[in-house]
Amino acid sequence: MTEARESAAPPARHAPGAPCWVSLMVPGMTATQKFYGALFGWEFRPGPHHLGPCVRALLDGHEVAAIGQLSDHRLPTAWTPYFASDDVDLTAETVRLCGGTVGVGPLEAEDAGRLVIGSDPSGAVFGVRQTAARRGTSLAGAPGTPVWHELVTFETASVVKFYETVFGYEEEPVTSADFDHITLRLADRPVVGIHGAGHTLPHDRGPHWRTYFEVSGTDEATALLADLGGHVLEPPHASVHGRVATVADPEGALFCLIHRVR
């Protein structure tokens, strides 16, 4: 987990490999907008339709995420992080060469730039985004914004080299021999985590990326989520990074709520 300073100013262009966007694909967009609007205070406006109907979520007028219509109901409802690239086509080819899969793209996505959606060798889905005009999430660190992304997989050794090669990450030194967790860094700054869950990884989910959203109070936000029809998978608890809860929206998309230690 890393600290993200609260800022309403447009961020500098994301460095290649840095998380720059997050999107959710769901069967029913209307109910989902109502849920997240009530939970995070988001408002919505139409977005590009490169993958079907889509809205952008705004917080105080700043874009923080996207929600799109899931056309194939066999696919899971899930939050997907996007990582910045200066050359999506080259990144897509590197993904393939390193044992990953490219499922969508590369394609032009109107003002969202050029993008790819792929998966790592374990099957965890992620996106890659190249853009000069639209720089991604433009509000950092405030309640209702994504502040961290963590890959939950079987074990870290099988995928860490993939992400290091594709995005140029470096490993943070391991501090615990009995906890399979690696933090990956860019320019000496922690940007994502990889957690090896072993046999505790749910078989119905498989390896997946998990997005953490900042809240002003984890217990209060978790109670509100439950009232709105969401599901509490792991109740609020203290961690070295703050108070965290693992939850899912009414459609089953898993994410985390966190009130970080300042």
CSV table of C-alpha atoms in Angstrom, one decimal:
chain,number,residue,atom,x,y,z
A,1,MET,CA,0.0,0.0,0.0
A,2,THR,CA,1.3,3.5,-0.8
A,3,GLU,CA,0.3,6.9,0.2
A,4,ALA,CA,-1.5,9.1,-2.4
A,5,ARG,CA,-1.8,12.7,-1.6
A,6,GLU,CA,-5.2,14.3,-2.0
A,7,SER,CA,-5.1,16.5,-5.0
A,8,ALA,CA,-7.8,18.1,-7.3
A,9,ALA,CA,-5.2,19.4,-9.7
A,10,PRO,CA,-4.8,17.5,-13.0
A,11,PRO,CA,-2.0,15.1,-12.4
A,12,ALA,CA,1.2,14.9,-14.5
A,13,ARG,CA,1.2,12.3,-17.2
A,14,HIS,CA,1.4,8.9,-15.7
A,15,ALA,CA,4.7,7.2,-16.0
A,16,PRO,CA,4.7,3.9,-18.0
A,17,GLY,CA,3.6,1.1,-15.8
A,18,ALA,CA,1.8,3.3,-13.2
A,19,PRO,CA,-1.9,2.6,-12.5
A,20,CYS,CA,-3.8,5.3,-14.4
A,21,TRP,CA,-7.5,4.3,-14.6
A,22,VAL,CA,-10.0,1.7,-13.3
A,23,SER,CA,-13.2,0.5,-14.8
A,24,LEU,CA,-16.1,-1.8,-14.0
A,25,MET,CA,-18.0,-3.9,-16.4
A,26,VAL,CA,-21.5,-4.9,-15.3
A,27,PRO,CA,-24.7,-6.4,-16.7
A,28,GLY,CA,-26.9,-3.6,-15.3
A,29,MET,CA,-25.5,0.0,-15.4
A,30,THR,CA,-28.5,1.8,-13.9
A,31,ALA,CA,-28.6,0.0,-10.6
A,32,THR,CA,-24.8,0.0,-10.4
A,33,GLN,CA,-24.6,3.8,-10.8
A,34,LYS,CA,-27.2,4.2,-8.1
A,35,PHE,CA,-25.2,2.0,-5.7
A,36,TYR,CA,-21.8,3.7,-6.3
A,37,GLY,CA,-23.4,7.1,-6.4
A,38,ALA,CA,-24.8,6.5,-2.9
A,39,LEU,CA,-21.6,4.8,-1.6
A,40,PHE,CA,-19.0,7.2,-2.9
A,41,GLY,CA,-20.9,10.3,-3.9
A,42,TRP,CA,-20.1,9.8,-7.5
A,43,GLU,CA,-22.0,11.5,-10.4
A,44,PHE,CA,-22.0,10.2,-13.9
A,45,ARG,CA,-21.8,11.4,-17.5
A,46,PRO,CA,-21.6,9.5,-20.8
A,47,GLY,CA,-18.3,8.1,-21.9
A,48,PRO,CA,-16.9,6.5,-25.1
A,49,HIS,CA,-18.7,3.5,-26.5
A,50,HIS,CA,-15.6,1.6,-27.8
A,51,LEU,CA,-16.6,-1.5,-25.8
A,52,GLY,CA,-20.3,-0.7,-25.6
A,53,PRO,CA,-22.4,1.7,-23.4
A,54,CYS,CA,-20.2,3.4,-20.8
A,55,VAL,CA,-20.3,6.2,-18.2
A,56,ARG,CA,-17.6,8.0,-16.4
A,57,ALA,CA,-17.8,8.5,-12.7
A,58,LEU,CA,-17.0,12.0,-11.4
A,59,LEU,CA,-16.3,13.2,-7.9
A,60,ASP,CA,-16.5,17.0,-7.4
A,61,GLY,CA,-16.3,17.3,-11.2
A,62,HIS,CA,-13.2,15.1,-11.5
A,63,GLU,CA,-13.1,11.8,-13.3
A,64,VAL,CA,-12.2,8.9,-11.0
A,65,ALA,CA,-13.5,5.7,-12.8
A,66,ALA,CA,-15.7,4.2,-15.5
A,67,ILE,CA,-18.6,1.8,-15.6
A,68,GLY,CA,-19.5,-0.1,-18.8
A,69,GLN,CA,-22.2,-2.4,-20.0
A,70,LEU,CA,-21.1,-6.1,-19.9
A,71,SER,CA,-22.4,-7.6,-23.1
A,72,ASP,CA,-21.4,-11.2,-22.4
A,73,HIS,CA,-23.1,-12.3,-19.2
A,74,ARG,CA,-20.7,-15.3,-19.0
A,75,LEU,CA,-17.9,-12.9,-18.1
A,76,PRO,CA,-17.3,-12.0,-14.5
A,77,THR,CA,-18.4,-8.6,-13.1
A,78,ALA,CA,-15.1,-7.1,-11.9
A,79,TRP,CA,-13.1,-4.0,-11.4
A,80,THR,CA,-10.2,-3.8,-13.8
A,81,PRO,CA,-7.1,-1.6,-13.3
A,82,TYR,CA,-5.4,0.1,-16.3
A,83,PHE,CA,-1.6,0.7,-16.4
A,84,ALA,CA,0.0,3.5,-18.4
A,85,SER,CA,2.1,2.9,-21.5
A,86,ASP,CA,3.9,5.0,-24.1
A,87,ASP,CA,3.3,2.4,-26.7
A,88,VAL,CA,0.3,0.1,-26.2
A,89,ASP,CA,1.1,-2.0,-29.3
A,90,LEU,CA,4.6,-2.8,-28.0
A,91,THR,CA,3.2,-3.5,-24.5
A,92,ALA,CA,0.6,-5.9,-26.0
A,93,GLU,CA,3.4,-7.8,-27.9
A,94,THR,CA,5.4,-8.0,-24.7
A,95,VAL,CA,2.4,-9.4,-22.8
A,96,ARG,CA,2.1,-12.2,-25.4
A,97,LEU,CA,5.9,-12.9,-25.4
A,98,CYS,CA,5.8,-13.2,-21.6
A,99,GLY,CA,3.0,-15.8,-21.6
A,100,GLY,CA,0.1,-13.4,-21.1
A,101,THR,CA,-3.0,-13.1,-23.3
A,102,VAL,CA,-4.4,-10.1,-25.2
A,103,GLY,CA,-8.2,-10.3,-25.3
A,104,VAL,CA,-9.2,-6.9,-26.6
A,105,GLY,CA,-7.2,-4.5,-28.8
A,106,PRO,CA,-5.0,-2.7,-29.3
A,107,LEU,CA,-7.8,-0.3,-30.3
A,108,GLU,CA,-8.6,3.4,-30.4
A,109,ALA,CA,-11.0,4.5,-27.7
A,110,GLU,CA,-12.0,8.0,-28.8
A,111,ASP,CA,-10.7,10.5,-26.3
A,112,ALA,CA,-9.7,7.7,-23.9
A,113,GLY,CA,-6.7,7.0,-26.1
A,114,ARG,CA,-5.4,3.7,-27.3
A,115,LEU,CA,-5.9,0.6,-25.1
A,116,VAL,CA,-5.6,-3.1,-24.6
A,117,ILE,CA,-7.3,-5.5,-22.2
A,118,GLY,CA,-5.3,-8.6,-21.4
A,119,SER,CA,-4.5,-11.2,-18.7
A,120,ASP,CA,-1.3,-12.4,-17.1
A,121,PRO,CA,-0.2,-16.0,-17.2
A,122,SER,CA,-2.3,-16.9,-14.2
A,123,GLY,CA,-5.5,-15.4,-15.9
A,124,ALA,CA,-5.8,-12.1,-13.9
A,125,VAL,CA,-7.3,-9.4,-16.2
A,126,PHE,CA,-5.8,-5.9,-16.5
A,127,GLY,CA,-5.8,-3.1,-19.0
A,128,VAL,CA,-3.2,-0.9,-20.6
A,129,ARG,CA,-3.8,2.6,-21.7
A,130,GLN,CA,-1.9,5.1,-23.9
A,131,THR,CA,-3.0,8.6,-24.1
A,132,ALA,CA,-1.7,12.1,-24.4
A,133,ALA,CA,-4.9,14.1,-24.0
A,134,ARG,CA,-6.8,12.2,-21.3
A,135,ARG,CA,-4.5,11.4,-18.4
A,136,GLY,CA,-6.7,9.2,-16.4
A,137,THR,CA,-8.0,9.5,-12.9
A,138,SER,CA,-7.7,13.3,-12.1
A,139,LEU,CA,-8.4,13.3,-8.3
A,140,ALA,CA,-6.0,11.4,-6.1
A,141,GLY,CA,-6.3,10.3,-2.5
A,142,ALA,CA,-9.7,11.8,-1.6
A,143,PRO,CA,-12.5,9.6,-0.2
A,144,GLY,CA,-14.2,7.9,-3.2
A,145,THR,CA,-11.1,7.5,-5.3
A,146,PRO,CA,-9.0,4.4,-6.1
A,147,VAL,CA,-5.7,4.5,-4.1
A,148,TRP,CA,-4.1,1.1,-4.5
A,149,HIS,CA,-4.3,-2.1,-6.6
A,150,GLU,CA,-3.2,-5.5,-5.5
A,151,LEU,CA,-3.1,-8.8,-7.5
A,152,VAL,CA,-4.4,-11.8,-5.5
A,153,THR,CA,-3.0,-14.9,-7.1
A,154,PHE,CA,-1.9,-18.4,-6.1
A,155,GLU,CA,1.8,-17.5,-5.4
A,156,THR,CA,3.9,-14.5,-6.3
A,157,ALA,CA,6.9,-16.2,-8.0
A,158,SER,CA,4.8,-17.4,-11.0
A,159,VAL,CA,3.7,-13.9,-12.1
A,160,VAL,CA,6.1,-11.3,-10.6
A,161,LYS,CA,8.6,-11.7,-13.4
A,162,PHE,CA,5.8,-11.1,-15.9
A,163,TYR,CA,4.9,-7.7,-14.5
A,164,GLU,CA,8.5,-6.7,-14.0
A,165,THR,CA,9.2,-7.4,-17.7
A,166,VAL,CA,6.0,-5.9,-19.1
A,167,PHE,CA,6.0,-2.7,-17.0
A,168,GLY,CA,9.6,-2.3,-15.8
A,169,TYR,CA,8.7,-2.8,-12.1
A,170,GLU,CA,11.3,-3.5,-9.4
A,171,GLU,CA,10.7,-5.6,-6.3
A,172,GLU,CA,10.7,-4.1,-2.8
A,173,PRO,CA,12.8,-6.2,-0.5
A,174,VAL,CA,10.8,-8.9,1.3
A,175,THR,CA,10.4,-8.3,5.0
A,176,SER,CA,8.6,-11.6,6.0
A,177,ALA,CA,9.6,-15.1,5.0
A,178,ASP,CA,6.2,-16.6,6.0
A,179,PHE,CA,4.0,-14.1,4.1
A,180,ASP,CA,3.9,-14.4,0.3
A,181,HIS,CA,3.6,-10.7,-0.6
A,182,ILE,CA,5.6,-8.5,-2.9
A,183,THR,CA,5.4,-4.8,-3.5
A,184,LEU,CA,6.4,-3.6,-6.9
A,185,ARG,CA,8.0,-0.1,-7.4
A,186,LEU,CA,8.5,2.4,-10.2
A,187,ALA,CA,11.2,5.1,-9.7
A,188,ASP,CA,11.6,4.0,-6.1
A,189,ARG,CA,7.8,4.5,-5.4
A,190,PRO,CA,5.5,1.6,-4.5
A,191,VAL,CA,2.8,1.3,-7.1
A,192,VAL,CA,1.1,-2.2,-6.9
A,193,GLY,CA,1.2,-5.3,-4.7
A,194,ILE,CA,1.1,-9.0,-5.4
A,195,HIS,CA,-0.3,-11.3,-2.8
A,196,GLY,CA,0.1,-15.1,-3.0
A,197,ALA,CA,-3.1,-16.5,-1.3
A,198,GLY,CA,-2.3,-20.2,-2.0
A,199,HIS,CA,-5.1,-22.6,-1.2
A,200,THR,CA,-7.2,-19.8,0.3
A,201,LEU,CA,-7.8,-18.2,-3.2
A,202,PRO,CA,-11.5,-18.7,-4.0
A,203,HIS,CA,-11.9,-21.2,-6.8
A,204,ASP,CA,-14.9,-19.3,-8.2
A,205,ARG,CA,-12.8,-16.2,-8.6
A,206,GLY,CA,-9.3,-17.3,-9.5
A,207,PRO,CA,-6.4,-14.8,-9.7
A,208,HIS,CA,-7.7,-11.3,-9.9
A,209,TRP,CA,-6.8,-7.7,-9.4
A,210,ARG,CA,-8.3,-6.0,-6.3
A,211,THR,CA,-8.9,-2.2,-6.2
A,212,TYR,CA,-8.8,-0.3,-2.9
A,213,PHE,CA,-11.0,2.8,-2.6
A,214,GLU,CA,-10.4,5.5,0.0
A,215,VAL,CA,-13.2,6.2,2.5
A,216,SER,CA,-13.5,8.7,5.4
A,217,GLY,CA,-14.4,5.9,7.7
A,218,THR,CA,-14.2,2.2,6.9
A,219,ASP,CA,-16.8,1.0,9.5
A,220,GLU,CA,-19.3,3.6,8.4
A,221,ALA,CA,-18.8,2.9,4.7
A,222,THR,CA,-19.1,-0.8,5.2
A,223,ALA,CA,-22.4,-0.4,7.0
A,224,LEU,CA,-23.7,1.9,4.3
A,225,LEU,CA,-22.6,-0.6,1.6
A,226,ALA,CA,-24.5,-3.4,3.3
A,227,ASP,CA,-27.6,-1.2,3.6
A,228,LEU,CA,-27.3,-0.5,-0.2
A,229,GLY,CA,-27.3,-4.2,-1.0
A,230,GLY,CA,-23.6,-4.9,-1.1
A,231,HIS,CA,-21.8,-7.8,0.5
A,232,VAL,CA,-19.2,-7.8,3.3
A,233,LEU,CA,-16.7,-10.5,2.6
A,234,GLU,CA,-14.1,-9.5,5.3
A,235,PRO,CA,-15.3,-7.1,8.0
A,236,PRO,CA,-13.3,-3.9,8.8
A,237,HIS,CA,-10.0,-4.7,10.5
A,238,ALA,CA,-6.8,-2.9,11.3
A,239,SER,CA,-3.7,-3.2,9.0
A,240,VAL,CA,-0.4,-1.6,8.8
A,241,HIS,CA,-1.8,0.7,6.1
A,242,GLY,CA,-5.1,1.6,7.7
A,243,ARG,CA,-8.5,0.1,8.5
A,244,VAL,CA,-9.6,-2.2,5.6
A,245,ALA,CA,-12.7,-4.1,4.6
A,246,THR,CA,-13.1,-6.5,1.6
A,247,VAL,CA,-16.5,-6.2,0.1
A,248,ALA,CA,-18.5,-6.7,-3.1
A,249,ASP,CA,-21.2,-4.7,-4.8
A,250,PRO,CA,-24.7,-6.2,-5.5
A,251,GLU,CA,-23.5,-7.6,-8.8
A,252,GLY,CA,-20.6,-9.4,-7.1
A,253,ALA,CA,-17.7,-7.1,-8.1
A,254,LEU,CA,-15.1,-7.4,-5.4
A,255,PHE,CA,-13.2,-4.4,-4.0
A,256,CYS,CA,-11.8,-3.0,-0.8
A,257,LEU,CA,-12.6,0.0,1.4
A,258,ILE,CA,-9.7,1.6,3.3
A,259,HIS,CA,-9.2,4.5,5.6
A,260,ARG,CA,-5.5,4.9,5.4
A,261,VAL,CA,-3.0,5.8,8.2
A,262,ARG,CA,-1.9,9.4,7.6
